[in-house]
Short mmCIF file of C-alpha atoms in Angstrom, two decimals:
data_model
loop_
_atom_site.label_atom_id
_atom_site.label_comp_id
_atom_site.label_asym_id
_atom_site.label_seq_id
_atom_site.Cartn_x
_atom_site.Cartn_y
_atom_site.Cartn_z
CA MET A 1 92.96 105.80 75.16
CA THR A 2 93.13 107.57 78.53
CA THR A 3 96.01 108.05 80.67
CA ARG A 4 95.51 107.34 84.33
CA LYS A 5 97.77 109.63 86.59
CA THR A 6 99.51 107.81 89.10
CA PRO A 7 100.48 109.38 92.50
CA ALA A 8 104.06 110.25 93.22
CA ALA A 9 106.13 107.83 95.16
CA THR A 10 106.96 110.20 97.55
CA VAL A 11 105.20 112.77 99.90
CA PRO A 12 106.70 116.38 99.30
CA ALA A 13 108.89 117.30 102.37
CA GLN A 14 106.48 120.16 103.75
CA ALA A 15 103.78 117.57 103.93
CA LEU A 16 105.92 115.91 106.43
CA SER A 17 107.02 118.98 108.18
CA HIS A 18 104.33 119.74 110.66
CA PRO A 19 105.50 118.87 114.06
CA ARG A 20 102.70 116.42 114.96
CA THR A 21 103.43 114.57 111.64
CA ARG A 22 106.96 114.23 112.58
CA ARG A 23 105.82 113.21 116.13
CA ALA A 24 103.40 110.63 114.70
CA LEU A 25 106.30 109.12 112.17
CA ARG A 26 108.81 109.26 115.22
CA SER A 27 106.32 107.23 117.38
CA THR A 28 105.26 104.52 114.56
CA THR A 29 109.08 103.97 113.67
CA ARG A 30 109.73 103.55 117.36
CA LEU A 31 107.10 101.14 118.14
CA VAL A 32 107.75 98.89 115.38
CA GLY A 33 111.49 99.28 116.32
CA TRP A 34 110.30 98.14 120.09
CA TYR A 35 108.26 95.35 118.24
CA ALA A 36 111.12 94.20 116.49
CA ALA A 37 113.43 94.13 119.32
CA LEU A 38 110.97 92.15 121.59
CA SER A 39 110.42 89.82 118.73
CA ALA A 40 114.18 89.12 118.16
CA LEU A 41 114.35 88.81 122.14
CA THR A 42 111.75 86.00 121.85
CA LEU A 43 113.32 84.14 119.35
CA GLY A 44 116.54 84.38 121.49
CA ALA A 45 114.49 82.76 124.11
CA VAL A 46 113.12 80.04 122.23
CA ILE A 47 116.55 79.33 121.11
CA ALA A 48 117.88 79.41 124.93
CA LEU A 49 114.87 77.13 126.09
CA ARG A 50 115.06 75.01 122.86
CA ASP A 51 115.77 71.80 125.32
CA HIS A 52 112.64 71.99 127.44
CA PRO A 53 109.79 70.79 125.17
CA GLY A 54 107.01 71.99 127.74
CA LEU A 55 108.21 75.63 126.78
CA VAL A 56 109.27 75.64 123.42
CA ASN A 57 107.18 73.20 120.68
CA ASP A 58 107.34 73.46 116.94
CA ALA A 59 104.57 75.92 117.01
CA VAL A 60 106.81 78.58 119.16
CA TRP A 61 109.59 77.86 116.51
CA VAL A 62 107.44 78.54 113.52
CA ARG A 63 105.67 81.44 115.17
CA SER A 64 109.13 83.09 116.33
CA ALA A 65 110.54 82.80 113.30
CA ILE A 66 107.61 84.71 111.23
CA VAL A 67 107.12 87.37 113.68
CA VAL A 68 110.84 88.18 113.63
CA ALA A 69 110.87 88.45 109.94
CA THR A 70 107.84 90.19 109.65
CA SER A 71 108.89 92.73 112.37
CA LEU A 72 111.77 93.47 110.26
CA LEU A 73 109.82 94.17 107.26
CA MET A 74 107.94 96.38 109.15
CA VAL A 75 110.87 98.40 110.47
CA SER A 76 111.90 98.81 106.83
CA PHE A 77 108.36 99.94 105.95
CA ALA A 78 108.42 102.57 109.04
CA VAL A 79 111.80 104.14 108.34
CA ARG A 80 110.77 104.52 104.56
CA THR A 81 107.22 105.92 105.58
CA ALA A 82 109.22 108.62 107.72
CA ARG A 83 110.96 109.28 104.65
CA GLY A 84 107.82 110.04 102.80
CA HIS A 85 107.54 106.80 100.61
CA ARG A 86 103.65 106.40 99.92
CA ARG A 87 103.84 102.86 99.37
CA SER A 88 105.69 101.90 102.47
CA TYR A 89 103.03 103.67 104.22
CA LEU A 90 100.25 101.56 102.83
CA ARG A 91 102.71 98.40 103.61
CA LEU A 92 102.84 99.71 107.09
CA ARG A 93 99.35 100.09 107.60
CA LEU A 94 98.51 96.82 106.26
CA ALA A 95 101.22 94.59 107.88
CA SER A 96 100.52 96.28 111.40
CA GLY A 97 96.94 95.63 111.09
CA ILE A 98 97.41 91.84 109.87
CA MET A 99 99.72 91.13 112.53
CA LEU A 100 97.63 92.62 114.94
CA VAL A 101 94.59 90.35 114.02
CA ALA A 102 97.10 87.29 113.93
CA ILE A 103 98.23 88.25 117.51
CA ALA A 104 94.41 88.58 118.20
CA VAL A 105 93.93 84.74 117.17
CA ILE A 106 96.98 83.60 118.99
CA LEU A 107 95.66 84.95 122.09
CA ALA A 108 91.98 83.72 121.67
CA LEU A 109 92.87 80.21 120.48
CA PRO A 110 93.63 77.60 122.95
CA GLY A 111 96.32 75.26 121.80
CA ASP A 112 99.82 74.78 120.80
CA PHE A 113 101.25 78.25 122.43
CA PRO A 114 102.38 78.59 126.26
CA LEU A 115 101.45 81.06 128.55
CA TRP A 116 104.97 82.90 128.24
CA LEU A 117 104.66 83.08 124.40
CA LYS A 118 100.99 84.55 124.78
CA SER A 119 102.24 87.13 127.22
CA GLU A 120 104.88 88.33 124.84
CA GLN A 121 102.45 88.35 121.99
CA ALA A 122 99.98 90.34 124.05
CA VAL A 123 102.79 92.91 124.55
CA CYS A 124 103.53 92.90 121.06
CA GLY A 125 99.83 93.35 120.15
CA VAL A 126 99.69 96.58 122.56
CA LEU A 127 102.65 97.77 120.56
CA LEU A 128 101.05 97.04 117.01
CA LEU A 129 97.59 98.38 118.30
CA LEU A 130 99.38 101.74 118.89
CA VAL A 131 101.05 101.58 115.05
CA VAL A 132 97.63 101.04 113.64
CA LEU A 133 95.97 103.72 115.58
CA ILE A 134 98.48 106.40 114.83
CA ALA A 135 99.08 105.05 110.95
CA ASN A 136 95.43 104.87 110.26
CA GLY A 137 95.04 108.26 112.16
CA ARG A 138 93.84 111.69 110.35
CA ARG A 139 97.19 113.27 110.54
CA LEU A 140 99.15 110.36 108.85
CA ARG A 141 96.34 109.84 106.17
CA SER A 142 96.24 113.41 105.34
CA ALA A 143 100.09 113.57 104.72
CA PHE A 144 100.04 110.56 102.71
CA ALA A 145 97.29 111.36 100.67
CA THR A 146 97.26 111.32 96.72
CA GLU A 147 96.68 114.61 95.08
#
C-alpha cells in the first residue's frame, strides 16, 4: 500500500510575499471584479430593455444570466487565490480560460446576439484575456507550484 502525498491546501505566506506576486494577485482580483461589475451592469441593461425584442431576446437573457453567475464565482476564486488557496487558483485558471473561449465563440458566430451585447462581450474578453495571461504566467504558477 502506497500513500499519496497531497499538496497543502494553501500556499505558504512567504511564497505570496514577493512584490510582483502580490501585484499579479491584485491585478487578477481587480480584473475579475471589473468583469463581474460589467456583467452585472449588462444584466441590468437587459432588464431595462426587456420590452425591446430587437435588443433583448431569449439568447441575451440566458447568456447574461450565465455570465453574471460565472463572474461571481470567478470573484470568489480570485479572492481565495489571493489568500493562497491552490484549488481556487486552479479554478480561476480554468474558469477564465473556458469563459474566454465561450466569449470568442459568441463573437465569431453570427446569430442570436445583438451588436451591443457582442461589444460588451468583447470588453469582457479583453479583461479575461488579461486574467488568463497573468494567472498562467510564470510568477503565479511558481508561487502556486506544489512542493
